[in-house]
mmCIF file of C-alpha atoms in Angstrom:
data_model
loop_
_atom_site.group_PDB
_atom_site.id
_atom_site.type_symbol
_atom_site.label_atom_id
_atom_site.label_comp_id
_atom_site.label_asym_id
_atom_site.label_seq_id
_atom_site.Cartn_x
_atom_site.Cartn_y
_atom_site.Cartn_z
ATOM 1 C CA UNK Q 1 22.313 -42.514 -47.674
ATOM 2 C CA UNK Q 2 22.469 -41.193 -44.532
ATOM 3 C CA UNK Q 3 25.319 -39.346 -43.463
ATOM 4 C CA UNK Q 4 27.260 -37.265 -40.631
ATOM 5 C CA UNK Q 5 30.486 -35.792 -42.200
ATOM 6 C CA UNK Q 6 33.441 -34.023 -40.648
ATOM 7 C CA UNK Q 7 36.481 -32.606 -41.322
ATOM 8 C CA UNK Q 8 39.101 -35.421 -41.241
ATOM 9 C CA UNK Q 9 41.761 -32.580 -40.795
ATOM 10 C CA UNK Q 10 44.402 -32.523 -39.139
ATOM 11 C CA UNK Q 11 43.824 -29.713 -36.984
ATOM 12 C CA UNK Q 12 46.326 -28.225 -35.040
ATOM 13 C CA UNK Q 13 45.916 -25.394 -32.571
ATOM 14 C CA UNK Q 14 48.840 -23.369 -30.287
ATOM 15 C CA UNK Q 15 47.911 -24.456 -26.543
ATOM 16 C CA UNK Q 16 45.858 -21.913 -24.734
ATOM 17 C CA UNK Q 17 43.521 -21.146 -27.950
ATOM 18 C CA UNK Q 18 40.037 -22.413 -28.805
ATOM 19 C CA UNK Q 19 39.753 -25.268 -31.010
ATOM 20 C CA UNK Q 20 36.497 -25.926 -32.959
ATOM 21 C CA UNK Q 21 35.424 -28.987 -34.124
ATOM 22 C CA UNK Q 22 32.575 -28.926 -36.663
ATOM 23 C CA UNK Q 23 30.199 -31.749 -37.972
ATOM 24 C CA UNK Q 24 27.044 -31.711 -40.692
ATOM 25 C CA UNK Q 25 24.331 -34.767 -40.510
ATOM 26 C CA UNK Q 26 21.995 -35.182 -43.603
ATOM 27 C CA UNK Q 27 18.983 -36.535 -41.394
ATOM 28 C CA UNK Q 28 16.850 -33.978 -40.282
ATOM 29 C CA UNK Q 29 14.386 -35.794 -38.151
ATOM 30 C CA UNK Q 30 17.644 -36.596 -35.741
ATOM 31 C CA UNK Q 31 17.109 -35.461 -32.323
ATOM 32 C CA UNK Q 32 20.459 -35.482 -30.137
ATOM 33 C CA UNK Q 33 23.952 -35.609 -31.179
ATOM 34 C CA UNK Q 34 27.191 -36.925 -29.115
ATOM 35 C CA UNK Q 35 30.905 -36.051 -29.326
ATOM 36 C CA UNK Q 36 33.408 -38.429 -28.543
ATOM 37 C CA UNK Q 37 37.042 -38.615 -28.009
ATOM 38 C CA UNK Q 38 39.314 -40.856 -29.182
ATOM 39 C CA UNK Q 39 42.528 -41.144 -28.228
ATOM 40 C CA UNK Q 40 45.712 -43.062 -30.932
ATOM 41 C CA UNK Q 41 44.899 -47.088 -29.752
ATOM 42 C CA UNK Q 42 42.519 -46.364 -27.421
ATOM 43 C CA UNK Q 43 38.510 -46.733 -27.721
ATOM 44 C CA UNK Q 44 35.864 -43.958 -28.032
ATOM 45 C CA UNK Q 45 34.714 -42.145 -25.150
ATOM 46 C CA UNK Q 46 31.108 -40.079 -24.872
ATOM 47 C CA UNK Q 47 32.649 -36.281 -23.752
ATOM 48 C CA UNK Q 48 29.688 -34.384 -24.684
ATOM 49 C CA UNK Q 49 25.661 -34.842 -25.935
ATOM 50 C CA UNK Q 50 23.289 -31.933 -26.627
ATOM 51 C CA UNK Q 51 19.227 -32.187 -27.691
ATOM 52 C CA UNK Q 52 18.511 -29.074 -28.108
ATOM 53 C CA UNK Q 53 19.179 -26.054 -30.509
ATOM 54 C CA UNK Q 54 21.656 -23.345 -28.722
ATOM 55 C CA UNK Q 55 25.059 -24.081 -26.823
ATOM 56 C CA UNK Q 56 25.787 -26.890 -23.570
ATOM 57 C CA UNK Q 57 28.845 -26.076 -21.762
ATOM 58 C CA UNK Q 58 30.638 -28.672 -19.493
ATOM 59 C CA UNK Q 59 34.235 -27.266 -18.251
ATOM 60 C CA UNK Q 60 36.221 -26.399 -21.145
ATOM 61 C CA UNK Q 61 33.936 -27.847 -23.827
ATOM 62 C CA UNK Q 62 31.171 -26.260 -25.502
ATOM 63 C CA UNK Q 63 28.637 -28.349 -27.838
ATOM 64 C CA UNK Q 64 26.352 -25.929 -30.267
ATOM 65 C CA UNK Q 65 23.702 -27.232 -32.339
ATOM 66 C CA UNK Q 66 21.943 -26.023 -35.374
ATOM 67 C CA UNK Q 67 19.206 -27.847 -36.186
ATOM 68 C CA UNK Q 68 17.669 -25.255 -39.158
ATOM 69 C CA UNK Q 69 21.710 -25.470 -40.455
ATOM 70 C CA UNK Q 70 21.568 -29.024 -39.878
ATOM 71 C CA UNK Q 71 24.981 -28.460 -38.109
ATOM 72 C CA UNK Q 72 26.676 -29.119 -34.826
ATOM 73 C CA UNK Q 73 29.862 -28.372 -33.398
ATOM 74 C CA UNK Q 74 32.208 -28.671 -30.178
ATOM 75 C CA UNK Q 75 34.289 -25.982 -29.047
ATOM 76 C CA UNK Q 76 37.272 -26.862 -26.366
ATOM 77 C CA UNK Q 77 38.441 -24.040 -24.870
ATOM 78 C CA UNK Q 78 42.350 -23.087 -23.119
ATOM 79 C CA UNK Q 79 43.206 -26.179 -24.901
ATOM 80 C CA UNK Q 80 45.799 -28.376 -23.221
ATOM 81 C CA UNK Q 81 48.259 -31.078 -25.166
ATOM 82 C CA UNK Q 82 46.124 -33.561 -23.481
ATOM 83 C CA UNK Q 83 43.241 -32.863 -26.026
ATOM 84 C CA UNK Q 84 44.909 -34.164 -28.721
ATOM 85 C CA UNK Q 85 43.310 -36.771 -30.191
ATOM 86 C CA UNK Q 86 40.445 -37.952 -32.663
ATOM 87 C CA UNK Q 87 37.196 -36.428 -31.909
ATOM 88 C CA UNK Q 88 34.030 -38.115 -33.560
ATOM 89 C CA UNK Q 89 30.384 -36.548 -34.043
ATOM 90 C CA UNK Q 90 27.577 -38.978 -33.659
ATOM 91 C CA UNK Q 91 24.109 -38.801 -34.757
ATOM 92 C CA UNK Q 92 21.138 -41.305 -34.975
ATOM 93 C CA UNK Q 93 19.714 -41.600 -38.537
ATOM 94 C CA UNK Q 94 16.758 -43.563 -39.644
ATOM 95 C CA UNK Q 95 13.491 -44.479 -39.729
ATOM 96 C CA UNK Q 96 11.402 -43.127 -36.445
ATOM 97 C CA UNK Q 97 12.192 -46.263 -34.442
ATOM 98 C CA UNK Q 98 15.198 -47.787 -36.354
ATOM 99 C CA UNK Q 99 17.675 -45.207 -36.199
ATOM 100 C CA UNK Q 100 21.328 -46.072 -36.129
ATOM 101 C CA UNK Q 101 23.834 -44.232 -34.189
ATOM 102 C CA UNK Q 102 26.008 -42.928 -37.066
ATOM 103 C CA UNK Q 103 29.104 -41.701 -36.538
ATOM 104 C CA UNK Q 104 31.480 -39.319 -38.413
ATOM 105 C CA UNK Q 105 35.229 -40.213 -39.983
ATOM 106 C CA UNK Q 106 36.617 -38.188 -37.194
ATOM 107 C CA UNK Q 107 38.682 -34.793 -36.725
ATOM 108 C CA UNK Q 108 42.275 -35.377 -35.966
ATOM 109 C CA UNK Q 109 43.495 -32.253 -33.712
ATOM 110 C CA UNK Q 110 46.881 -31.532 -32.541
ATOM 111 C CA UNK Q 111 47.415 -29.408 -29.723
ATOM 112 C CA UNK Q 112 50.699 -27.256 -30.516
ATOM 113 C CA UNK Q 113 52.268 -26.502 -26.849
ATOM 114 C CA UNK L 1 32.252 -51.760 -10.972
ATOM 115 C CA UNK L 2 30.067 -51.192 -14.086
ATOM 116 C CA UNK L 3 31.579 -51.297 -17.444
ATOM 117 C CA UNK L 4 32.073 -52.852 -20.787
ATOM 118 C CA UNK L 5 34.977 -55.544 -20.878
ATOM 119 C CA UNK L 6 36.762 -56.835 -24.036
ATOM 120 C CA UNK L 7 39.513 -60.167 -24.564
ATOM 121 C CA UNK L 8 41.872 -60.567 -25.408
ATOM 122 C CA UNK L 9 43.565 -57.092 -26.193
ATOM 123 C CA UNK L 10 45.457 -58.233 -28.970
ATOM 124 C CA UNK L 11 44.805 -61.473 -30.726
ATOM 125 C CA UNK L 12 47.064 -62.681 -33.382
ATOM 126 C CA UNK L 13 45.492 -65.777 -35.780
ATOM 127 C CA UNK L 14 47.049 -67.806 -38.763
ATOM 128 C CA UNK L 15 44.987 -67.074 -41.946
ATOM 129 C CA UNK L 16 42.107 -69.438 -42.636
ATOM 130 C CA UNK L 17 41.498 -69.552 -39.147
ATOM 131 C CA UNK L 18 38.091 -68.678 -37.202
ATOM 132 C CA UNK L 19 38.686 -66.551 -33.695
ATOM 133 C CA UNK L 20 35.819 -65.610 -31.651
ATOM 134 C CA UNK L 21 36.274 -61.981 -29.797
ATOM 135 C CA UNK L 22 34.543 -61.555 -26.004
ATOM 136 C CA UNK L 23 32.275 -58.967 -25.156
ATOM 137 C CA UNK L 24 30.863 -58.670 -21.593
ATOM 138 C CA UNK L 25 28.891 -55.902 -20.434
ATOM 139 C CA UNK L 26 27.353 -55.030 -16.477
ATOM 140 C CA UNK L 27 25.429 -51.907 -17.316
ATOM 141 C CA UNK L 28 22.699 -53.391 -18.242
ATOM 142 C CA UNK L 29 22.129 -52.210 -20.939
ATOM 143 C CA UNK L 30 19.601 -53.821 -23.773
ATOM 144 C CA UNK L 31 21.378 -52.922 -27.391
ATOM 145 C CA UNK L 32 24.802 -54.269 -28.174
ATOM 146 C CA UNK L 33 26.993 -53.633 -30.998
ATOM 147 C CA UNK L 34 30.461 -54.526 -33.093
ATOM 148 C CA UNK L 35 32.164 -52.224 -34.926
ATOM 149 C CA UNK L 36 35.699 -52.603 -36.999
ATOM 150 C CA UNK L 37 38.186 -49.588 -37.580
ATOM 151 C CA UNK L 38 41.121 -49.125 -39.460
ATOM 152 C CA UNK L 39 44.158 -46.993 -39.637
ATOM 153 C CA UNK L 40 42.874 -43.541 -40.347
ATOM 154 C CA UNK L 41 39.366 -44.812 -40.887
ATOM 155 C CA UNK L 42 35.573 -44.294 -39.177
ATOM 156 C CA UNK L 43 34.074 -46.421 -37.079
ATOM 157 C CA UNK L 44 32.047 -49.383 -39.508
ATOM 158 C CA UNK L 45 29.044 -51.209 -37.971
ATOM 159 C CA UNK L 46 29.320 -55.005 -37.866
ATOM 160 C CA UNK L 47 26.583 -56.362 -35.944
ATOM 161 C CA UNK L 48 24.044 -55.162 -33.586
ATOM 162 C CA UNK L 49 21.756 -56.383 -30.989
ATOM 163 C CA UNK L 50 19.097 -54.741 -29.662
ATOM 164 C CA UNK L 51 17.712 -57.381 -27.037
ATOM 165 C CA UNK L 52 18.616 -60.607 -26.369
ATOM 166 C CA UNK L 53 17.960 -63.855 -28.657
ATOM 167 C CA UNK L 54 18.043 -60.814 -31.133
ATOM 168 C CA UNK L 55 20.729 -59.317 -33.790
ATOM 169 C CA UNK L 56 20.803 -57.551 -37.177
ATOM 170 C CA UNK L 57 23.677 -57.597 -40.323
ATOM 171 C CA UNK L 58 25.603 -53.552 -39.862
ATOM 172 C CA UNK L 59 27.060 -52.388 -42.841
ATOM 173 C CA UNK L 60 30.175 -55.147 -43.469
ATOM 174 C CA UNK L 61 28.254 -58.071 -41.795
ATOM 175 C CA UNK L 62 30.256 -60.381 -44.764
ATOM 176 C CA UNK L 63 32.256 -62.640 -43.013
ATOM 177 C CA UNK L 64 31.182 -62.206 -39.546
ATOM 178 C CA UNK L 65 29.061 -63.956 -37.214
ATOM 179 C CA UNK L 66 27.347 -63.360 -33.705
ATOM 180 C CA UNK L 67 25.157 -64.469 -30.770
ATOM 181 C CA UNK L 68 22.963 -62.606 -28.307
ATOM 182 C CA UNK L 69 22.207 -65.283 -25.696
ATOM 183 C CA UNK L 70 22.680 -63.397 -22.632
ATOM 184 C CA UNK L 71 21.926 -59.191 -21.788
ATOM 185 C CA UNK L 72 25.511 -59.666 -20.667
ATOM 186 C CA UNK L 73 27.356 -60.989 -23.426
ATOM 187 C CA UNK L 74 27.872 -60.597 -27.030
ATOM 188 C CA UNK L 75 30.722 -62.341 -28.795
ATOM 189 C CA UNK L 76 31.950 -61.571 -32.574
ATOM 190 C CA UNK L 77 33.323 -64.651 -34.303
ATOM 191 C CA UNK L 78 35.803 -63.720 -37.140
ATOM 192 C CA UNK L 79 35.311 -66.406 -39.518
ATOM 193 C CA UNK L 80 38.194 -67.599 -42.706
ATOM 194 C CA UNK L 81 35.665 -66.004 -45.267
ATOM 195 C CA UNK L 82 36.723 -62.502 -43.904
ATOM 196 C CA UNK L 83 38.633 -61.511 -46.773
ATOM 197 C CA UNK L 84 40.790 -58.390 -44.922
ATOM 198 C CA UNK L 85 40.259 -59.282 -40.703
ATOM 199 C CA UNK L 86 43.321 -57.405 -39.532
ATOM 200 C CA UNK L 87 41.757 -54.131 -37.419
ATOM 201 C CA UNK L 88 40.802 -52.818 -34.047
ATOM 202 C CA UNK L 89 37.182 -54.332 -33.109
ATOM 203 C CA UNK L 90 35.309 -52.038 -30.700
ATOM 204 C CA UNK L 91 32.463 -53.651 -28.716
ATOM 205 C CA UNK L 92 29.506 -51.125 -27.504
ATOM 206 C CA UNK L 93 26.686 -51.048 -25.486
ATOM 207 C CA UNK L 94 23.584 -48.299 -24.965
ATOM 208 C CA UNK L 95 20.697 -48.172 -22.694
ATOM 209 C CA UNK L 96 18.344 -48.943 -26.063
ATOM 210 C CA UNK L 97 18.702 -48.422 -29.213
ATOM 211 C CA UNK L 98 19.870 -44.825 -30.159
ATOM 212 C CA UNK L 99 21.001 -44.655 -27.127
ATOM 213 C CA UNK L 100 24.334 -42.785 -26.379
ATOM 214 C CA UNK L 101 27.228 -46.052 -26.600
ATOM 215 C CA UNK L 102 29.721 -46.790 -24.571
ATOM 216 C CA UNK L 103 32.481 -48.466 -25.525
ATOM 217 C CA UNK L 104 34.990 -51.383 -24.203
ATOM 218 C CA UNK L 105 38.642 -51.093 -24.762
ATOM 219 C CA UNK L 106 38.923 -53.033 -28.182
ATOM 220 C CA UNK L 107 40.845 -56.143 -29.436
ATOM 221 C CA UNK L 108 43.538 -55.598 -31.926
ATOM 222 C CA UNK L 109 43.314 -58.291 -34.499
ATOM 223 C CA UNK L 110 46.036 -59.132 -36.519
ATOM 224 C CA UNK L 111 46.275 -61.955 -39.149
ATOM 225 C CA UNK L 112 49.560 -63.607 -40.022
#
């Protein structure tokens, strides 16, 4: 069984600080990962992707990958109250040509202002 | 405007009842997909589509029941064999498949 796996938490972190999100997938031929926000009754939305080993920065978030570690994570950083919310790591996983965007449980994180 | 549309928002049916949920996307985009969450859960894969005239059973296909006969559209029927049908049902779309999704803004469903 294929599987990307994250903390379900909840995470909370004092406004201002770095919060970091962290996510393991079991399928190592998987080739680009996306984090997503969700937001309490709202729907998913794509913040962040990365392909390739080493760190992507966009604003305040930071995506890192580990492909020997099989592990990825997403670092926000002078967080605000308006990150709180669900954030969900995506991976595909599958056969070369069949894989399925699989997506994590989720980490709940609080922002503490 | 390009985007991924949903109806309704909330949807309320009597049990033993079939209700079909809309999905209309302008991205064009050539995979599709339905996925159910609940309280506290991950997202589940219903159905997916990854061209038209096409679709695949997800993981909790039981109960469910599709058509791809436009790029554009994808509706999810909820049939009266879906033992447990209250949830928020997220409709998706991606360029192909493995794609990055976007998502529409959901339907709540809530049997009564």
């Amino acid at each position: 069984q294929k599987e990307v796996e994250q903390n379900s938490g909840p995470l909370s972190v004092p406004e201002g600080a770095i919060a970091s999100l962290n996510c393991t997938y079991s399928d190592r031929g998987s080739q680009s990962f996306f984090w997503y926000r969700q937001y309490s009754g709202k729907s998913p939305e794509l913040i962040m992707f990365i392909y390739s080993n080493g760190d992507k920065e966009d604003g305040r978030f930071t995506a890192q990958l580990n492909k020997a570690s099989q592990y990825v994570s997403l670092l926000i950083r002078d967080s605000q109250p308006s990150d709180s919310a669900t954030y969900l790591c995506a991976a595909p996983e599958g056969d070369f040509g069949n894989e399925k965007l699989t997506f994590g449980t989720g980490t709940r994180l609080t922002i503490i202002p | 405007d390009g985007g991924i549309t949903q109806s309704p928002k909330y949807l309320f049916r009597k049990e033993g009842q079939n209700v079909t949920l809309s999905c209309e996307q302008n991205l064009n985009h050539d995979a599709m997909y339905w996925y159910r969450q609940d309280p506290g859960q991950g997202l589940r894969l219903i159905y997916y589509s990854q061209i038209v005239n096409d679709f695949q059973k997800g993981d909790i296909a039981e109960g469910y029941s599709v058509s791809r006969e436009k790029k554009e559209s994808f509706p999810l029927t909820v049939t009266s064999a879906q033992k447990n049908p209250t949830a928020f049902y997220l409709c998706a779309s991606s360029i192909d498949w493995g794609d990055e999704q976007f998502f529409g803004p959901g339907t709540r469903l809530t049997v009564l």
